[in-house]
Short mmCIF file of C-alpha atoms in Angstrom, two decimals:
data_model
loop_
_atom_site.label_atom_id
_atom_site.label_comp_id
_atom_site.label_asym_id
_atom_site.label_seq_id
_atom_site.Cartn_x
_atom_site.Cartn_y
_atom_site.Cartn_z
CA ILE A 132 28.06 -46.56 -30.27
CA GLY A 133 26.45 -44.02 -27.96
CA THR A 134 29.64 -41.98 -27.36
CA VAL A 135 29.54 -38.22 -27.83
CA VAL A 136 32.65 -36.01 -27.74
CA LYS A 137 31.70 -32.65 -26.24
CA ALA A 138 35.13 -30.99 -26.34
CA ARG A 139 38.68 -31.75 -27.38
CA GLU A 140 40.10 -30.31 -24.16
CA SER A 141 38.83 -30.01 -20.62
CA ASN A 142 37.90 -26.46 -19.78
CA GLU A 143 37.88 -26.44 -16.00
CA ALA A 144 39.85 -27.88 -13.10
CA TYR A 145 38.20 -29.33 -10.04
CA VAL A 146 39.31 -27.61 -6.84
CA GLN A 147 38.49 -29.01 -3.42
CA THR A 148 38.97 -26.90 -0.33
CA ILE A 149 39.98 -28.66 2.85
CA ARG A 150 40.86 -27.48 6.34
CA THR A 151 43.67 -29.95 7.11
CA PRO A 152 45.78 -32.44 5.14
CA ALA A 153 44.12 -35.22 7.17
CA GLU A 154 40.92 -34.60 5.21
CA LEU A 155 42.60 -35.69 1.94
CA MET A 156 41.53 -39.23 1.13
CA ARG A 157 41.55 -40.65 4.63
CA TYR A 158 42.43 -44.25 5.11
CA PRO A 159 40.20 -46.35 7.35
CA ALA A 160 40.87 -45.72 11.05
CA GLU A 161 41.30 -49.47 11.55
CA SER A 162 44.25 -49.62 9.14
CA ARG A 163 47.97 -49.35 9.84
CA LEU A 164 51.14 -49.02 7.80
CA GLU A 165 53.51 -51.98 8.10
CA VAL A 166 57.03 -50.90 7.15
CA VAL A 167 58.69 -53.35 4.76
CA ALA A 168 61.94 -51.48 4.02
CA VAL A 169 63.75 -48.19 4.65
CA THR A 170 66.31 -47.16 2.02
CA GLU A 171 68.46 -44.13 1.31
CA ILE A 172 68.06 -43.32 -2.41
CA ARG A 173 68.99 -40.81 -5.07
CA ALA A 174 66.13 -39.74 -7.33
CA SER A 175 66.35 -41.35 -10.77
CA ARG A 176 65.33 -39.55 -13.96
CA LYS A 177 61.98 -41.34 -13.77
CA LEU A 178 61.37 -40.67 -10.05
CA ALA A 179 62.61 -37.06 -9.87
CA PRO A 180 59.55 -35.54 -11.63
CA LEU A 181 57.22 -37.39 -9.23
CA LEU A 182 59.18 -36.09 -6.25
CA GLY A 183 59.48 -32.60 -7.74
CA CYS A 184 63.26 -32.57 -7.33
CA PRO A 185 66.39 -32.68 -9.48
CA THR A 186 67.75 -36.02 -10.65
CA GLY A 187 70.22 -37.32 -8.07
CA ALA A 188 68.60 -35.60 -5.07
CA ARG A 189 68.85 -37.62 -1.85
CA TRP A 190 65.71 -38.97 -0.14
CA THR A 191 64.80 -41.61 2.43
CA GLN A 192 62.31 -44.10 1.00
CA VAL A 193 60.00 -45.96 3.36
CA SER A 194 58.16 -48.81 1.62
CA ALA A 195 55.11 -50.07 3.47
CA LEU A 196 51.90 -52.05 3.20
CA ARG A 197 48.72 -50.57 4.59
CA ARG A 198 46.74 -53.34 6.24
CA LEU A 199 43.30 -53.47 7.77
CA ARG A 200 43.25 -54.66 11.35
CA ASP A 201 40.61 -57.35 11.10
CA ALA A 202 38.48 -57.82 14.20
CA ASP A 203 39.41 -61.51 14.35
CA VAL A 204 43.18 -60.96 14.06
CA THR A 205 44.77 -61.80 17.39
CA ALA A 206 48.13 -60.73 18.75
CA GLY A 207 49.82 -63.92 17.58
CA GLY A 208 47.57 -64.60 14.62
CA SER A 209 47.59 -63.65 10.98
CA ARG A 210 47.86 -60.07 9.79
CA GLY A 211 45.02 -58.11 8.26
CA ARG A 212 44.30 -57.77 4.55
CA ALA A 213 46.60 -55.46 2.56
CA ILE A 214 44.72 -52.54 0.98
CA CYS A 215 47.61 -50.62 -0.62
CA TRP A 216 51.34 -50.38 -1.08
CA THR A 217 52.89 -47.02 -0.23
CA ASP A 218 56.35 -45.63 -0.89
CA VAL A 219 56.90 -42.60 1.33
CA TYR A 220 59.82 -40.33 0.45
CA VAL A 221 61.11 -37.85 3.02
CA LEU A 222 64.07 -35.50 2.94
CA PRO A 223 67.14 -37.02 4.64
CA GLU A 224 66.88 -34.63 7.59
CA PHE A 225 63.52 -36.24 8.44
CA ALA A 226 64.73 -39.86 8.06
CA GLY A 227 64.32 -40.43 11.82
CA VAL A 228 60.55 -40.49 11.32
CA ALA A 229 60.84 -43.91 9.62
CA ARG A 230 61.02 -45.73 12.96
CA LEU A 231 57.74 -44.12 14.08
CA ILE A 232 55.71 -45.06 10.99
CA GLY A 233 53.14 -47.72 11.76
CA ARG A 234 53.50 -47.45 15.54
CA LYS A 235 50.79 -44.82 15.63
CA SER A 236 47.87 -44.24 13.30
CA GLN A 237 49.09 -40.71 12.58
CA PRO A 238 49.91 -39.70 9.01
CA VAL A 239 53.63 -39.31 8.28
CA TYR A 240 53.36 -35.53 7.78
CA GLU A 241 52.00 -35.23 11.35
CA LEU A 242 54.89 -37.28 12.71
CA ILE A 243 57.32 -34.97 10.88
CA GLU A 244 55.53 -31.93 12.29
CA GLU A 245 55.70 -33.29 15.86
CA LYS A 246 59.31 -34.48 15.71
CA PHE A 247 60.88 -31.78 13.50
CA GLY A 248 58.46 -28.83 13.53
CA GLU A 249 57.95 -28.82 9.74
CA LYS A 250 54.44 -27.51 9.04
CA VAL A 251 52.43 -28.32 5.92
CA ALA A 252 51.63 -25.25 3.81
CA SER A 253 50.05 -27.15 0.90
CA VAL A 254 49.39 -30.64 -0.40
CA GLN A 255 49.17 -31.53 -4.08
CA VAL A 256 47.31 -34.75 -4.87
CA ASP A 257 47.50 -36.48 -8.25
CA LEU A 258 45.29 -39.46 -9.10
CA ARG A 259 46.14 -41.83 -11.92
CA ALA A 260 44.71 -45.06 -13.23
CA GLY A 261 47.27 -47.80 -13.62
CA LEU A 262 48.09 -51.46 -13.37
CA ILE A 263 49.59 -53.29 -10.40
CA PRO A 264 53.19 -54.16 -11.28
CA PRO A 265 54.27 -57.78 -10.75
CA VAL A 266 56.67 -56.74 -7.96
CA LEU A 267 53.71 -55.50 -5.83
CA ALA A 268 51.07 -58.06 -6.84
CA THR A 269 52.14 -60.73 -4.35
CA ALA A 270 52.28 -58.31 -1.42
CA LEU A 271 48.80 -57.00 -2.27
CA ASP A 272 47.44 -60.50 -2.98
CA VAL A 273 46.20 -59.56 -6.46
CA SER A 274 47.04 -60.67 -9.98
CA PRO A 275 49.83 -58.78 -11.75
CA GLY A 276 48.28 -56.26 -14.12
CA SER A 277 45.16 -55.77 -11.99
CA ALA A 278 43.65 -52.29 -12.25
CA SER A 279 44.93 -49.82 -9.68
CA LEU A 280 44.54 -46.25 -8.56
CA THR A 281 47.86 -44.49 -8.02
CA VAL A 282 47.69 -41.62 -5.53
CA VAL A 283 50.65 -39.24 -5.39
CA ARG A 284 50.71 -36.72 -2.52
CA ARG A 285 53.34 -33.96 -2.33
CA TYR A 286 53.61 -32.11 0.98
CA THR A 287 55.13 -28.63 0.79
CA GLY A 288 56.29 -26.80 3.91
CA GLN A 289 56.20 -23.15 4.89
CA SER A 290 59.55 -22.65 3.12
CA LYS A 291 57.96 -23.72 -0.20
CA ARG A 292 60.02 -26.92 -0.45
CA VAL A 293 58.56 -30.39 -0.88
CA PHE A 294 59.56 -32.37 2.23
CA GLU A 295 57.43 -35.52 1.82
CA VAL A 296 55.97 -37.40 -1.13
CA SER A 297 53.86 -40.54 -0.89
CA ILE A 298 53.01 -42.78 -3.82
CA SER A 299 50.29 -45.33 -3.08
CA GLU A 300 48.96 -48.15 -5.25
#
């Protein structure tokens, strides 16, 4: 009732121009990534298309919670509220960046640029509606199956290769 279909296919893409990757969907300044695990992986058939690589390609996966730093959280007190779960995938040659994540408020691509000199040429951002999987629900303090927004960011360097991918719920 009240629904009108105007076209069977979309006819235009939305293009947003930005000056720096930092302008893409900024997280609150008062938030930090808290690293949960660092793992060396090989891209599965399911993961490879998200990473834009062949099945079996090696990556370093950094799993982390982004938390707000609440004003009333003290040095020895409880941690801030979790606002998203992020899996960051970097090429093995940039694995050393994992120990820097969360120590500074800088995005991972900036840490890679500073430490390794890899410059971002382009960033592709995909947004998808989804459901929080049970494995993440506890960490995010939500019910399994809660609605989520999945944000996939692929960072491509000057050499046209993808060197970092982040998948956030």
